[in-house]
XYZ file of C-alpha atoms in Angstrom:
450
model
C -13.741 8.891 51.349
C -14.700 4.947 52.477
C -17.965 3.446 52.336
C -20.120 4.585 55.575
C -22.585 1.759 56.174
C -25.463 2.292 58.824
C -27.641 -0.365 59.630
C -31.930 0.547 61.014
C -34.258 -1.999 62.615
C -37.540 -2.857 63.556
C -36.604 -3.447 67.072
C -34.250 -4.218 69.923
C -33.674 -7.803 69.299
C -33.183 -7.090 65.834
C -30.129 -4.626 66.647
C -29.094 -7.124 69.474
C -28.301 -9.771 66.914
C -26.799 -7.028 64.369
C -24.168 -6.176 66.631
C -23.701 -9.658 67.767
C -22.370 -9.709 64.535
C -19.708 -7.720 64.626
C -18.095 -10.494 66.062
C -18.087 -11.736 62.755
C -16.022 -10.376 60.166
C -14.329 -6.574 59.383
C -17.420 -5.303 57.511
C -19.534 -5.747 60.171
C -17.357 -4.143 62.613
C -16.867 -1.154 60.523
C -20.541 -0.609 60.247
C -20.704 2.487 62.035
C -24.806 2.617 63.468
C -26.723 0.805 63.789
C -30.188 2.311 65.384
C -33.371 1.489 65.806
C -36.176 3.051 63.806
C -38.893 5.182 65.578
C -41.634 3.224 66.859
C -44.573 5.389 63.918
C -46.503 4.615 60.574
C -44.622 5.815 57.708
C -46.151 9.451 57.936
C -45.152 10.704 61.030
C -41.391 9.890 60.292
C -41.580 11.490 57.471
C -42.946 14.651 58.532
C -40.309 14.799 61.141
C -37.191 14.355 58.617
C -36.243 10.830 58.786
C -34.353 8.887 55.739
C -36.765 9.379 52.739
C -35.717 6.382 51.159
C -35.867 4.378 54.858
C -39.015 5.460 54.996
C -40.008 4.381 52.301
C -39.086 0.748 52.558
C -41.211 1.460 55.610
C -44.402 2.611 53.193
C -46.565 -1.420 53.021
C -45.245 -2.687 56.787
C -41.933 -2.430 58.786
C -38.942 -4.676 57.667
C -36.411 -5.716 60.160
C -32.925 -5.026 58.802
C -31.923 -2.540 56.555
C -28.341 -1.718 55.420
C -27.403 1.898 53.716
C -24.598 2.166 52.074
C -23.998 5.679 52.352
C -27.746 7.021 53.231
C -28.974 4.208 50.313
C -29.942 1.686 51.100
C -28.843 -2.240 49.481
C -30.279 -4.537 51.243
C -33.012 -5.825 53.081
C -33.361 -8.728 55.748
C -35.699 -10.304 57.141
C -35.675 -12.965 60.147
C -38.059 -15.869 61.797
C -38.055 -18.364 63.133
C -41.522 -19.697 63.439
C -41.618 -21.067 59.650
C -42.910 -24.422 60.619
C -47.044 -22.726 59.791
C -46.634 -21.591 56.318
C -48.208 -18.097 57.442
C -45.489 -16.561 59.450
C -43.119 -16.297 56.049
C -46.255 -15.236 54.260
C -47.915 -12.623 56.756
C -44.093 -10.507 56.132
C -44.321 -10.950 51.961
C -45.804 -7.477 51.569
C -42.309 -5.723 52.451
C -40.536 -8.008 50.611
C -43.042 -6.710 47.811
C -41.654 -3.237 48.290
C -37.526 -3.573 48.947
C -38.417 -5.463 45.160
C -40.212 -2.670 43.581
C -38.045 -0.168 45.015
C -34.639 -2.703 44.037
C -33.758 -3.304 46.286
C -32.867 -7.032 47.273
C -34.108 -8.849 49.764
C -32.829 -12.008 52.458
C -35.563 -13.883 53.759
C -33.807 -16.014 57.142
C -36.133 -18.522 57.643
C -36.345 -22.732 59.250
C -37.925 -24.209 56.159
C -38.830 -26.928 57.721
C -39.064 -27.075 61.250
C -41.054 -28.503 64.749
C -43.713 -26.611 66.443
C -43.356 -25.715 70.085
C -46.818 -26.899 71.372
C -46.469 -30.616 69.767
C -43.197 -30.791 71.334
C -44.867 -29.822 74.998
C -47.229 -32.923 74.781
C -44.177 -35.906 73.533
C -40.379 -37.058 73.772
C -40.678 -38.640 70.688
C -39.671 -36.408 67.956
C -43.091 -34.540 65.700
C -43.177 -33.690 62.278
C -41.858 -30.745 60.702
C -43.528 -28.626 59.528
C -42.527 -27.139 55.398
C -42.588 -23.059 54.914
C -45.544 -22.869 51.764
C -43.926 -23.329 48.782
C -45.805 -19.537 47.850
C -43.920 -17.652 49.579
C -40.667 -19.062 47.512
C -42.445 -18.914 44.061
C -43.308 -14.599 45.425
C -39.751 -14.619 45.573
C -38.636 -15.866 42.174
C -41.786 -13.919 40.729
C -40.315 -10.755 42.473
C -36.819 -11.376 41.526
C -37.783 -11.793 38.009
C -40.181 -9.294 37.312
C -38.332 -6.011 39.167
C -35.069 -7.565 38.366
C -33.282 -7.862 41.637
C -32.405 -11.110 43.904
C -35.201 -11.312 46.856
C -33.625 -14.976 48.373
C -34.261 -17.277 50.747
C -31.519 -18.433 53.399
C -32.267 -21.976 56.204
C -32.264 -21.490 59.694
C -30.428 -24.130 61.419
C -32.767 -26.729 63.343
C -31.791 -28.592 65.890
C -31.934 -32.457 65.740
C -35.271 -32.223 67.149
C -36.882 -29.680 64.809
C -36.238 -26.487 66.526
C -33.876 -23.074 65.407
C -31.067 -23.956 66.944
C -30.419 -20.450 68.811
C -27.054 -19.442 69.390
C -25.436 -18.067 72.847
C -24.236 -14.067 71.021
C -21.453 -13.849 73.271
C -20.062 -17.109 71.172
C -18.562 -16.387 67.745
C -19.178 -19.390 66.705
C -22.164 -20.726 67.071
C -22.974 -17.211 65.093
C -21.153 -18.177 62.783
C -22.403 -21.437 62.480
C -26.247 -20.344 62.422
C -25.915 -17.448 60.501
C -22.940 -17.056 58.562
C -24.518 -17.898 54.975
C -26.134 -14.784 55.865
C -23.709 -12.535 56.583
C -20.750 -13.372 54.215
C -23.916 -13.061 51.810
C -24.639 -9.381 53.071
C -21.793 -8.887 52.740
C -20.114 -9.655 49.723
C -23.983 -7.987 47.811
C -23.057 -4.450 50.447
C -18.514 -4.152 48.862
C -18.944 -5.805 45.388
C -23.041 -4.756 44.355
C -23.329 -1.779 46.492
C -22.430 1.231 44.474
C -24.361 -0.744 40.842
C -27.663 -1.309 43.312
C -27.621 2.180 43.560
C -26.650 3.362 39.813
C -29.660 1.236 39.155
C -27.855 -1.844 37.456
C -28.567 -4.779 37.057
C -26.953 -7.514 39.772
C -28.737 -10.462 39.118
C -25.198 -11.054 36.792
C -23.492 -11.407 39.855
C -21.590 -15.430 40.663
C -22.023 -14.883 43.724
C -26.130 -13.254 43.538
C -27.107 -16.062 41.125
C -26.016 -18.764 43.208
C -28.693 -17.657 45.911
C -31.326 -16.502 43.142
C -30.637 -20.764 41.851
C -30.966 -21.970 45.436
C -34.519 -20.113 46.274
C -35.664 -21.504 42.237
C -35.570 -24.709 43.467
C -37.309 -24.363 46.546
C -40.394 -22.872 44.734
C -40.635 -26.313 42.663
C -40.833 -27.712 45.406
C -44.083 -28.147 45.866
C -45.718 -28.455 49.594
C -48.505 -26.358 49.981
C -51.212 -26.979 52.469
C -53.729 -24.848 51.793
C -55.991 -22.485 55.262
C -57.122 -19.823 52.836
C -59.251 -20.004 50.009
C -58.674 -18.362 46.629
C -61.042 -18.989 44.177
C -60.000 -17.855 40.755
C -62.004 -17.042 37.382
C -64.893 -15.300 38.712
C -67.351 -14.084 36.188
C -67.764 -9.856 37.736
C -71.390 -10.937 38.192
C -70.925 -13.028 41.186
C -68.949 -10.156 42.753
C -71.849 -8.029 41.920
C -74.126 -11.303 43.483
C -71.958 -10.984 46.180
C -72.638 -7.583 47.028
C -76.324 -7.711 46.758
C -76.363 -10.538 48.617
C -73.704 -11.760 50.567
C -75.249 -14.983 51.137
C -74.241 -15.789 48.033
C -70.374 -16.704 49.547
C -71.388 -19.526 51.564
C -73.272 -21.410 47.825
C -69.710 -20.209 46.854
C -67.560 -21.914 49.469
C -70.306 -24.276 49.964
C -71.935 -25.071 53.691
C -69.783 -28.232 54.706
C -66.797 -26.177 54.118
C -68.001 -24.158 57.513
C -68.613 -27.484 59.247
C -65.144 -28.252 58.519
C -62.210 -27.596 60.907
C -61.522 -25.074 63.448
C -65.288 -23.752 64.896
C -64.310 -20.180 64.744
C -65.223 -20.537 60.893
C -67.752 -20.558 62.380
C -67.968 -17.323 63.730
C -67.704 -16.757 59.596
C -70.085 -18.191 59.240
C -72.623 -15.952 61.567
C -71.457 -12.682 59.976
C -71.684 -13.723 56.561
C -75.566 -14.434 58.011
C -76.360 -11.513 58.851
C -74.415 -9.138 56.409
C -75.596 -5.892 54.921
C -73.585 -4.407 52.256
C -75.210 -0.468 53.281
C -72.479 1.282 51.466
C -70.485 0.971 48.432
C -66.858 3.097 47.789
C -67.253 4.346 44.035
C -64.735 7.150 41.921
C -66.576 9.362 42.819
C -67.076 8.606 46.584
C -68.742 5.916 48.205
C -72.992 5.788 47.465
C -76.247 3.798 49.061
C -75.559 0.019 48.642
C -77.785 -0.924 45.226
C -80.655 -4.265 45.723
C -79.500 -5.243 42.408
C -76.971 -6.436 40.212
C -77.230 -3.593 36.890
C -77.501 -0.761 39.621
C -73.527 -2.661 41.323
C -72.336 -2.612 37.279
C -73.583 1.087 36.567
C -71.710 2.994 40.058
C -68.356 1.126 40.007
C -65.886 0.770 37.141
C -66.236 -0.454 34.354
C -63.494 -1.912 33.772
C -64.411 -4.196 36.177
C -66.087 -6.460 33.819
C -63.433 -6.950 31.484
C -62.045 -9.535 33.046
C -62.172 -11.718 35.431
C -61.647 -12.158 39.683
C -60.104 -13.657 41.934
C -62.104 -13.677 45.547
C -59.947 -14.476 48.722
C -62.102 -15.271 51.262
C -60.692 -14.704 54.876
C -61.819 -15.646 57.475
C -60.050 -14.431 60.001
C -60.816 -12.097 62.595
C -59.786 -8.047 62.977
C -55.737 -7.824 62.843
C -52.726 -7.008 60.775
C -51.044 -9.719 60.167
C -50.839 -13.008 58.132
C -53.974 -11.348 56.123
C -51.945 -8.368 54.430
C -49.229 -11.037 53.492
C -50.939 -13.564 51.580
C -52.954 -11.336 50.192
C -49.977 -9.468 48.587
C -48.869 -12.817 48.085
C -51.979 -13.911 46.148
C -51.892 -10.827 44.013
C -48.023 -11.257 42.681
C -48.732 -15.325 41.726
C -51.873 -15.470 40.738
C -53.677 -11.392 39.678
C -50.572 -9.634 37.481
C -49.489 -10.472 34.111
C -45.990 -12.198 34.011
C -44.129 -9.723 34.269
C -46.750 -7.187 36.107
C -44.511 -4.655 37.508
C -47.948 -2.869 39.160
C -51.350 -3.807 40.607
C -52.462 -2.164 37.765
C -51.117 -5.253 35.329
C -54.440 -7.361 35.983
C -54.986 -10.859 34.517
C -57.907 -11.239 37.441
C -59.063 -8.196 39.497
C -59.036 -9.651 43.335
C -62.318 -9.034 45.832
C -60.731 -9.944 49.685
C -64.277 -10.553 51.200
C -64.143 -10.254 54.949
C -67.122 -11.049 56.785
C -65.504 -10.945 60.141
C -64.986 -7.028 59.681
C -67.519 -3.725 60.055
C -66.357 -0.831 58.249
C -68.128 1.187 60.722
C -67.240 -0.506 64.884
C -70.875 0.952 66.501
C -72.299 -0.667 63.282
C -76.099 -2.144 65.515
C -75.744 -6.235 63.771
C -72.119 -5.156 65.258
C -72.908 -5.357 68.726
C -75.961 -8.180 68.224
C -72.958 -10.326 66.559
C -70.694 -9.572 69.714
C -73.293 -10.038 71.943
C -74.385 -13.309 70.498
C -70.797 -14.515 70.319
C -69.861 -13.787 74.599
C -73.341 -15.295 74.808
C -72.411 -18.561 73.897
C -68.350 -17.836 75.387
C -69.483 -18.272 78.569
C -72.648 -20.921 78.572
C -75.759 -18.100 78.599
C -78.568 -19.741 77.114
C -78.494 -20.418 73.945
C -78.124 -18.920 70.353
C -77.662 -19.091 67.111
C -74.018 -19.522 66.627
C -74.651 -21.994 69.660
C -76.742 -23.814 67.038
C -74.240 -24.229 64.575
C -71.616 -25.771 66.671
C -73.996 -28.115 67.684
C -74.792 -29.126 63.901
C -71.149 -29.153 63.445
C -70.831 -31.423 66.556
C -73.410 -34.009 65.194
C -71.970 -34.134 61.767
C -68.564 -35.176 63.290
C -69.804 -37.014 65.395
C -67.784 -35.353 68.607
C -70.110 -34.395 71.853
C -71.027 -31.128 72.245
C -70.689 -28.729 74.972
C -68.373 -26.822 77.237
C -64.574 -25.540 77.140
C -65.080 -24.876 73.113
C -62.836 -23.522 71.508
C -64.757 -19.977 70.647
C -63.410 -17.760 73.027
C -65.167 -13.457 73.206
C -62.697 -10.605 71.794
C -63.505 -7.424 70.779
C -61.529 -8.628 67.090
C -63.089 -11.723 66.750
C -66.334 -9.495 65.334
C -63.519 -6.793 64.264
C -64.233 -3.475 62.950
C -61.790 -1.796 59.562
C -59.385 0.942 60.485
C -57.475 2.860 57.881
C -54.429 3.870 59.933
C -53.853 0.069 60.232
C -51.148 -1.854 58.253
C -53.868 -4.503 56.874
C -56.093 -0.955 55.405
C -53.466 -0.037 53.343
C -51.747 -2.068 52.287
C -55.412 -4.458 51.371
C -56.070 -0.187 50.123
C -52.812 -0.951 47.957
C -53.103 -4.071 46.554
C -56.737 -5.495 46.210
C -59.829 -3.757 43.487
C -62.797 -4.930 45.940
C -62.585 -5.366 49.150
C -66.034 -6.548 50.740
C -66.658 -6.237 54.470
C -69.591 -7.158 56.195
C -71.467 -3.661 55.709
C -69.500 -2.162 53.014
C -67.909 -2.188 50.122
C -64.743 -0.317 50.124
C -62.490 0.707 46.582
C -58.988 -0.254 45.739
C -57.468 3.330 46.465
C -55.423 2.920 41.999
C -58.738 3.327 41.087
C -60.040 6.039 43.647
C -59.236 8.186 39.552
C -60.398 6.919 36.677
C -57.920 4.267 35.112
């Protein structure tokens, strides 16, 4: 009986691209079906008898393309042209981790360096190319070594001006020039290694795969990190407890000057920290009123928390799914796991996310006050604390204060937690503690005593 290949896609545009690949080789032409994954969460898909192995791959986030051999996933493909900020590829990292955990190879296809469209609008001169963060490639290497499954990256070609080359999907020659390496690699894995993958064999000894893995390792060695995130490593547990007891400790750790540089949105986070008050703390037996002292916090939280140092990931973002989830997942894999750590229990450092612009309770009165202040400032409706902070920043930087400014009113700017969201699902799985504006959440793996 001949092998049967199926493809599941995240969205119709992915399906259109895969259908165009049919013209590139008999392998792609013989794919029996190309379908779009229904727009439902993993639980809903599972309850509707959607393929269980595909549902498992969707547990953290939805991959772009999944190729199945006789009903078994044998390759995941991620495709994005927005490589220039570093964040966009990293925001997909949770789905990459899930593929690795399940032993499914993955290839990430993106421009390794490209220019920004918004910068090109203002000049006909060449603009600087932005390289993908090397943390993406470092994460791929770590996953490959940990799970013994190939997680590799391939480069989307760009034009002389640095924008991704976009083909006419009806032009097979153009398609092959852009996607040839990707489609050939996918075909090789499916035809040469698919049966071995299904049998649980290690396929890293395949010469084609070894070459792709080695190329990814070379990219990982070209360090080019420009941090837009804050990671504080080797923090003692007492400091974590102090932050919970008094969230303003985060300002001490980051330094007031951090908020007075860069984007004005940092000042929204500073305002949220100033008004933050932890009201409830989740424990292994359920939520309790937050103690006001460190000693009591140590008593109610897992005793193991004092056994290792902590990494604090500070998120000044508003409430949104991306890039938060992927960046935190990448942080866990690269900085918090043991060299062979395959689970969140295999720690060298515990992981705490501090997210002051997000409340657990959407109707918290302090959230309403902050949103009202943000609205007043964005609409120039008189003086407020946020306005004072913006003036202070302008004075420090020698800038002129006035409108228009870079702060707009959005309810998500002071957001509310949603357990049904992708980012909540990822944080619950990968973090040990999640410190919101009003509540501390416990990672799912601590819900029962280890």
